[in-house]
Coordinates of C-alpha atoms in Angstrom, one line a residue:
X1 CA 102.4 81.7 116.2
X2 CA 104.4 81.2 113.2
X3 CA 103.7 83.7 110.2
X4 CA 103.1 82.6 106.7
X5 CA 104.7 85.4 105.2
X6 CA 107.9 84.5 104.1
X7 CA 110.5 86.8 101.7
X8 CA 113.4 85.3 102.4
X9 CA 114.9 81.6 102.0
X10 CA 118.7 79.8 101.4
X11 CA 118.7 76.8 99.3
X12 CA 121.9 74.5 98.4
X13 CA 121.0 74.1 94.9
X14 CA 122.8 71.8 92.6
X15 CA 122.5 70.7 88.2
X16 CA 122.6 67.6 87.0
X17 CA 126.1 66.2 85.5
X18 CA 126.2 65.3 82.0
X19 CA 125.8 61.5 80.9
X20 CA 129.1 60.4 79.7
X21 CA 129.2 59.2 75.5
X22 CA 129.6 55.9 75.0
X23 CA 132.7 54.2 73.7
X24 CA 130.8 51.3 71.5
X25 CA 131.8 49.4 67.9
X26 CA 128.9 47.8 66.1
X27 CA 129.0 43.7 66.9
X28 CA 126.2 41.6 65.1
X29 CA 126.2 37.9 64.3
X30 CA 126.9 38.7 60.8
X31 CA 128.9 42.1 61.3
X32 CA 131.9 40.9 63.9
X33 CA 133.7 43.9 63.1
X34 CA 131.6 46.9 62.8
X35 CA 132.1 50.5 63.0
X36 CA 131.6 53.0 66.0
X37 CA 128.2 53.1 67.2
X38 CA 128.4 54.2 71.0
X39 CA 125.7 57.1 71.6
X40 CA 125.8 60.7 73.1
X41 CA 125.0 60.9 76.8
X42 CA 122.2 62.9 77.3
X43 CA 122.2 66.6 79.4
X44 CA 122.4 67.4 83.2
X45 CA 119.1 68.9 84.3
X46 CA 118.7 72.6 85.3
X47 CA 117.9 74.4 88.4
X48 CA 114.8 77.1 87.1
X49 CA 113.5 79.8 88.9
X50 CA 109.4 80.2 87.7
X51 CA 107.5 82.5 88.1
X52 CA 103.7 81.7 89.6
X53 CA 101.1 84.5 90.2
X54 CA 99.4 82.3 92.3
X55 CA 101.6 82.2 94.9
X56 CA 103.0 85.5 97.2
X57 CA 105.2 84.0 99.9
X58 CA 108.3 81.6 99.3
X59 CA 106.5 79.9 102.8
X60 CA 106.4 76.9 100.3
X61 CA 110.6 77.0 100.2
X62 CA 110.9 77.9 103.8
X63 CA 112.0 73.8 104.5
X64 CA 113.3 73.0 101.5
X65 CA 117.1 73.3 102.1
X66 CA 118.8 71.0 99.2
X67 CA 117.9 70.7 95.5
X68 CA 119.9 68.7 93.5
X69 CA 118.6 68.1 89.1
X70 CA 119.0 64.9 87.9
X71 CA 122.1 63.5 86.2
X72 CA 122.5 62.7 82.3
X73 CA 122.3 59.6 81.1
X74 CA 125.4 57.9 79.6
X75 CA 124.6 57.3 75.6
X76 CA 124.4 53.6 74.6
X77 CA 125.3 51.5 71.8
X78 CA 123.1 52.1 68.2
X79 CA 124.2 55.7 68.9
X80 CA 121.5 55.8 71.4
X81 CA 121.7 59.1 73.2
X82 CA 121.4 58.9 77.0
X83 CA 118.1 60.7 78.7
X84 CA 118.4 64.0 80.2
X85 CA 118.4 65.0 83.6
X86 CA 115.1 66.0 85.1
X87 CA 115.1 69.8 85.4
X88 CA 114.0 70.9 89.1
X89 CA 111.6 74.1 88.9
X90 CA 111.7 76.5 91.5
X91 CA 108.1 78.4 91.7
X92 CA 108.4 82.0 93.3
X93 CA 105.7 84.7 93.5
X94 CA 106.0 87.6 91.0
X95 CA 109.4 90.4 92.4
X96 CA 111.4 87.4 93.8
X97 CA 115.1 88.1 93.1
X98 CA 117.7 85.2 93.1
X99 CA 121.5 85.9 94.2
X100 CA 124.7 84.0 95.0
X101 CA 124.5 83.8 98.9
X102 CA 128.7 84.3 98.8
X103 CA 128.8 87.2 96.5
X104 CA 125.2 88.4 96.9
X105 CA 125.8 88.7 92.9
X106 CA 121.7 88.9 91.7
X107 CA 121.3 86.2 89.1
X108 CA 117.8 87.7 87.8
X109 CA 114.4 88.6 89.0
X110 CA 110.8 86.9 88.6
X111 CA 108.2 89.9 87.1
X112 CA 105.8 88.5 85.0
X113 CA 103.5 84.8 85.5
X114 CA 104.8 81.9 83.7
X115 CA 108.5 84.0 83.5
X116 CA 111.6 80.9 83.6
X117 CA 115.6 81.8 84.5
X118 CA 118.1 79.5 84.5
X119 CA 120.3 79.3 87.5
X120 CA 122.2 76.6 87.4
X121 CA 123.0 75.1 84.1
X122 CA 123.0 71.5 84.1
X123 CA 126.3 69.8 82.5
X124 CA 126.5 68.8 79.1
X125 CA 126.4 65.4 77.8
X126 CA 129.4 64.0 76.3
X127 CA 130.0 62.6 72.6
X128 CA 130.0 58.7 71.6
X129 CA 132.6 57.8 69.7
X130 CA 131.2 57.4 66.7
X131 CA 130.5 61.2 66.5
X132 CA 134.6 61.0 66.2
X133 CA 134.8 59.1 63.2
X134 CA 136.0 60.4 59.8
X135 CA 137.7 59.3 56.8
X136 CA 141.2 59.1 58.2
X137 CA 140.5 57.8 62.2
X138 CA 137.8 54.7 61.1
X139 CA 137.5 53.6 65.1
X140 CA 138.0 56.0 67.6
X141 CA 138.4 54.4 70.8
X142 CA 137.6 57.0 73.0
X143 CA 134.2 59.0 74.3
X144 CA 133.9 62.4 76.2
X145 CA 132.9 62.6 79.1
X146 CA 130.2 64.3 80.4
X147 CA 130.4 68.1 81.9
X148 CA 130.1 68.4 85.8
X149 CA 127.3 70.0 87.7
X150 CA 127.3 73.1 88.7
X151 CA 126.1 73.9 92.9
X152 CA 125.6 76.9 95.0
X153 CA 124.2 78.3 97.8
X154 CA 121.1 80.3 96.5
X155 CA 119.2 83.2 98.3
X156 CA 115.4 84.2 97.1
X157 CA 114.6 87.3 98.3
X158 CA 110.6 88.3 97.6
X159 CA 109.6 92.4 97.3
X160 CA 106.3 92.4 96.8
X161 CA 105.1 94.0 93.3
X162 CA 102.3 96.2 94.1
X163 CA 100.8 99.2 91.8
X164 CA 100.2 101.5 95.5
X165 CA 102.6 101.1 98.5
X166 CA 101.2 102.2 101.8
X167 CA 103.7 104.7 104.2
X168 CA 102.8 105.2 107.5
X169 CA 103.4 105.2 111.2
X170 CA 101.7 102.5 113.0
X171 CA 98.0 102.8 113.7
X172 CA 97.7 105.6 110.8
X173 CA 94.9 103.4 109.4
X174 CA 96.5 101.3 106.4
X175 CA 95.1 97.9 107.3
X176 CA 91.8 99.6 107.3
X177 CA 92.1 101.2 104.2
X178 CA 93.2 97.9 102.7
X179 CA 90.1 96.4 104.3
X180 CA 87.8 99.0 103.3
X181 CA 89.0 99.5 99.3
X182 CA 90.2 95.4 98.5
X183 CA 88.6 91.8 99.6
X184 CA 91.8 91.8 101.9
X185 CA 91.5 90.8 105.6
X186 CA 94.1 92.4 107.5
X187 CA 94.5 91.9 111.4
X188 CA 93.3 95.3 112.7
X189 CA 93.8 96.9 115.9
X190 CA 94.3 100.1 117.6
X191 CA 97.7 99.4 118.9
X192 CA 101.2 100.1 116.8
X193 CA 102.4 97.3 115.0
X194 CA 99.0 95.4 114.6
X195 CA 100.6 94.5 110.6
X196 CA 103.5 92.7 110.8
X197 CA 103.2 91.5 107.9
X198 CA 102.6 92.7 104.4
X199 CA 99.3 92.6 103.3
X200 CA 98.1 92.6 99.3
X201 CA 94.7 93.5 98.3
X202 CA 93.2 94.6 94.5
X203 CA 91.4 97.7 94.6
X204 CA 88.5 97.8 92.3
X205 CA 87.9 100.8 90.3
X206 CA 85.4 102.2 87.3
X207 CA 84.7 100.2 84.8
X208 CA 86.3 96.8 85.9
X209 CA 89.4 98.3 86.4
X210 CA 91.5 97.8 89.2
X211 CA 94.8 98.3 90.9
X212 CA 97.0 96.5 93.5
X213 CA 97.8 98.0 96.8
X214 CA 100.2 96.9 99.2
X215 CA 99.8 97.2 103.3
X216 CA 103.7 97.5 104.7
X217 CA 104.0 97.1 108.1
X218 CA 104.5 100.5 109.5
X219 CA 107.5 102.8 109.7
X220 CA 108.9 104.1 113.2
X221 CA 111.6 106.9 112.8
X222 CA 115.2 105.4 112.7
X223 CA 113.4 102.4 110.6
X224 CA 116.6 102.5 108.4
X225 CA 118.5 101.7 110.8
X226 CA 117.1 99.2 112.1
X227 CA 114.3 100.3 114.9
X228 CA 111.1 98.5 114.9
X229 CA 110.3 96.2 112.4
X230 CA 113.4 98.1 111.0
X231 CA 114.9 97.4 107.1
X232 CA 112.9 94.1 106.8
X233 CA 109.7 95.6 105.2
X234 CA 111.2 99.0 103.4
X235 CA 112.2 96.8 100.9
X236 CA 108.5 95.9 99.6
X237 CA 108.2 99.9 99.3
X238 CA 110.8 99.6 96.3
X239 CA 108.7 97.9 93.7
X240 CA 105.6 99.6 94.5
X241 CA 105.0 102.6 91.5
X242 CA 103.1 105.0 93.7
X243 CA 103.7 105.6 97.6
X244 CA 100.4 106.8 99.5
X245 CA 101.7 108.3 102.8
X246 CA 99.0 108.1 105.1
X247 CA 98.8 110.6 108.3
X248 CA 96.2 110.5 110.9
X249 CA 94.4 114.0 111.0
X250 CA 94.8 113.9 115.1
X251 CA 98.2 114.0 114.3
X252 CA 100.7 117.0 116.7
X253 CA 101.8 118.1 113.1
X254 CA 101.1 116.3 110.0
X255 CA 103.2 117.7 107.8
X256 CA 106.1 117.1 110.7
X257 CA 105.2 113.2 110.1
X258 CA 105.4 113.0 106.5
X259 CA 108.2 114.9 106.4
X260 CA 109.7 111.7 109.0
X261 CA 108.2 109.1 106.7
X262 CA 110.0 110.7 103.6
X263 CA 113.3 111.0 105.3
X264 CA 113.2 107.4 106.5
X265 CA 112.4 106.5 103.0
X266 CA 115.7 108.4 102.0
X267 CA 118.1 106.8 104.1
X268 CA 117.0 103.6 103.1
X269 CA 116.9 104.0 99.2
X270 CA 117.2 107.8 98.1
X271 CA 115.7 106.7 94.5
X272 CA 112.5 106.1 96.8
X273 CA 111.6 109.7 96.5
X274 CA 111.8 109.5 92.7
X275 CA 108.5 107.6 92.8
X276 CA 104.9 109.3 92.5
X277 CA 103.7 110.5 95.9
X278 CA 100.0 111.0 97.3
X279 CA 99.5 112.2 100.8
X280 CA 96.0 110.6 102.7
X281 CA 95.1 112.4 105.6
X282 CA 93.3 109.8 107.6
X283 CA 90.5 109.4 110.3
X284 CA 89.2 112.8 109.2
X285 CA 85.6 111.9 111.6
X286 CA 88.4 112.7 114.7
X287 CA 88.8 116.2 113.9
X288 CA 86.2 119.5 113.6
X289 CA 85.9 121.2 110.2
X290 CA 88.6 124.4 111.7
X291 CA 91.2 121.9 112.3
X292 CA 91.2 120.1 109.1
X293 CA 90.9 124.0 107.5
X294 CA 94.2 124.2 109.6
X295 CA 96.0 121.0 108.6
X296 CA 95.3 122.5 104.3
X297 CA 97.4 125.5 105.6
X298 CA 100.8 123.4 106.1
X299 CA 100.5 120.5 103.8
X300 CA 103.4 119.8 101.0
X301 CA 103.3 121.8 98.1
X302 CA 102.7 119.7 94.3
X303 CA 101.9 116.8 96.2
X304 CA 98.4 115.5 95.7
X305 CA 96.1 115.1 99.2
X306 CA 92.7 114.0 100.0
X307 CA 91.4 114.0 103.4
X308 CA 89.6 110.5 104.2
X309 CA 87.9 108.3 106.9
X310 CA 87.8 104.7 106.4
X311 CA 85.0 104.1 108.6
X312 CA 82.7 106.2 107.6
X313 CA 83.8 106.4 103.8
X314 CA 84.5 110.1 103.6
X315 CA 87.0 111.0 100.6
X316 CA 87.7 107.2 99.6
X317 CA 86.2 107.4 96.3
X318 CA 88.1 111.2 95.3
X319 CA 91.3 108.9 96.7
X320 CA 90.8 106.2 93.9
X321 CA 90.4 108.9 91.4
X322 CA 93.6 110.7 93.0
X323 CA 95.6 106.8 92.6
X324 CA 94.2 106.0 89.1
X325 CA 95.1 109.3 87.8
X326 CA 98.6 109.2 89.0
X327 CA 99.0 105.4 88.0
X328 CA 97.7 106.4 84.6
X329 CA 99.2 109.2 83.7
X330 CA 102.1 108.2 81.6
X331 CA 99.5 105.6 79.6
X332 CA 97.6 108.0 78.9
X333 CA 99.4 110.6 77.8
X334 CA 100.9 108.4 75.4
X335 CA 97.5 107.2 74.3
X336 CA 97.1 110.6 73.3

C-alpha cells in the first residue's frame, strides 16, 4: 500500500526568460518617418514556494518532476510592453524547506499560511529602443534583449510544525494518546511499528484553547544511525517546541528508556535537548499502586511527569495542564 505521507520531493524547476524589447520607428500614412516607438518586453515568470495550511504532505508534488514559468513577451511597436510570464506557484504545507539539490544550499522555509519565497527569479524583460533615445542619438537602432531563465534541481523537504512532539519506543502508547486527546485517527496496534507515519492531531484545551501534537513514528536505539525507521522521522522532532517522552509503566527500567530516547535524540541533533521536556508514564492500569510508588523513586530530576492511561483516562487531563503550562510559560511571563 502506498502511503500518503510524503516529506520529501525533487523537482527540475525552471523561470521564465525575459521578452526581448523591440527595435520599432513610428510609420503612419502621414508620419513616414517617425521616431522610436518599439516597446519593453515584458518579465520571465517566477518559480514561488506558498505556503498552504491546508495541506500537510507534499503527496501533491510527489509526480510532478518538471516546472518550467512562462516566458516574457517581446514589447511591440506604440511602446507596447510585452506580457509577463505566468508565475508557477509551488503550494507546500507549513515547515517545508526548499534547497539546491547540488549544494543542499537552503533557499528558505514555509512557517506561516499564505507565506511566498521566490526561488527562481524569472528573467527580466529587455528595453525598446525608444527607451534609448535622447537629444544627441534621435534613432537608436538597437533593443536589449531579454535576461535568461534561471533552472535548478529543487529538493522540498517537509518537518512537520507541531506545538508537542511525541518520543517513544514503539508500542509506548503515542497513537493512542493522539487518539484519545485530538480528532486524529491513527492506525493502532499492539505491535512495534504500527505508526509509520507521522500523525497530527489538535488537542483541545480550557477555554477554546488548543495545541498541536505530533505522533512520530517511534524510536528504536541506534535510530541515528540508521536502525529502524532510522533518521527519516527524527527530523519532524526538530520543529516541535515541547518533546513528551512517553514510557510504558511495565517498562524493565523506565528511567533506563528515557535515558535511550534522550541519547538517540543527541546524536541526531544535540540542540534537541535544548527543547522543553515532559516525561508521560503510560498504561499506568498495567501496574499495582507499589510499583508505580517505585517507578517516582528513579524518575529524572526537574523534569515534569504525570503518570497516565489512555484507556481508561487516568492522568490525561493533569497532562494537558502539565503541556499548556510548559507551552505557555514564556507568554505569560511576559504578559506579566
Amino acid at each position: 500500500m502506498t502511503s500518503n505521507f510524503v516529506d520529501y520531493v525533487k523537482i527540475f524547476c525552471r523561470s521564465g526568460k525575459g521578452g526581448s524589447g523591440s527595435m520599432h520607428f513610428r510609420r503612419e500614412k502621414y508620419i513616414p518617418k517617425g521616431g522610436p516607438d518599439g516597446g519593453d518586453g515584458g518579465r520571465g515568470g517566477d518559480i514561488i514556494l506558498r505556503g498552504n495550511a491546508q495541506l500537510w504532505t507534499l503527496l501533491h508534488l510527489r509526480y510532478t518532476k518538471h516546472l518550467i514559468a512562462g516566458d516574457g513577451v517581446p514589447g511591440g511597436k506604440n511602446q507596447l510592453t510585452g506580457a509577463a510570464g505566468n508565475d508557477i506557484y509551488i503550494d507546500v504545507p507549513l515547515g517545508t524547506v526548499a534547497y539546491r539539490s547540488e549544494s543542499h544550499e537552503m533557499m528558505g522555509e514555509i512557517t506561516e499560511d499564505g507565506q511566498t519565497i521566490v526561488l527562481l527569479k524569472g528573467g527580466r524583460g529587455g528595453k525598446g529602443n525608444a527607451f534609448f533615445k535622447t537629444s544627441t542619438l534621435q534613432a537608436p537602432k538597437f533593443a536589449q534583449h531579454g535576461e535568461p531563465s534561471q533552472e535548478e534541481w529543487i529538493t522540498m523537504e517537509l518537518k512537520l510544525l507541531a506545538d508537542v512532539g511525541l518520543v517513544g519506543f514503539p508500542n509506548a502508547g503515542k497513537s493512542t494518546l493522539l487518539s484519545v486527546v485530538s480528532a486524529a485517527k491513527p492506525e493502532i496496534a499492539d505491535y512495534p511499528f504500527t505508526t509509520l507515519v507521522p500523525n497530527l492531531g489538535i488537542v483541545g484545551y480550557r477555554d477554546h484553547r488548543s495545541f498541536v501534537m505530533a505522533d512520530i513514528p517511534g524510536i528504536i536505539e541506534g535510530a541515528a544511525e540508521g536502525k529502524g525507521l532510522g533518521i527519516r522521522f527524527l527530523k519532524h522532532i526538530e520543529r516541535n517546541s515541547t518533546l513528551l517522552f512517553m514510557v510504558p509503566a511495565n517498562s524493565e527500567n523506565v528511567k533506563k528508556e528515557y535515558d535511550i530516547l534522550l541519547n538517540e535524540l543527541k546524536k541526531y541533533n544535540p540542540e534537541l535537548l535544548d527543547k522543553d521536556r515532559i516525561l508521560a508514564i503510560t498504561k499506568c492500569d498495567l501496574v499495582d499502586e507499589d510499583t508505580i510508588k517505585e517507578i517516582k523513586k528513579h524518575l529524572p530530576k526537574k523534569i515534569p511527569h504525570a503518570f497516565i492511561c489512555s484507556v481508561t483516562g487516568q492522568g490525561i487531563v493533569e497532562l494537558k495542564d502539565l503541556i499548556w503550562n510548559m507551552l505557555t510559560k514564556g507568554v505569560e511571563d511576559e504578559e506579566e
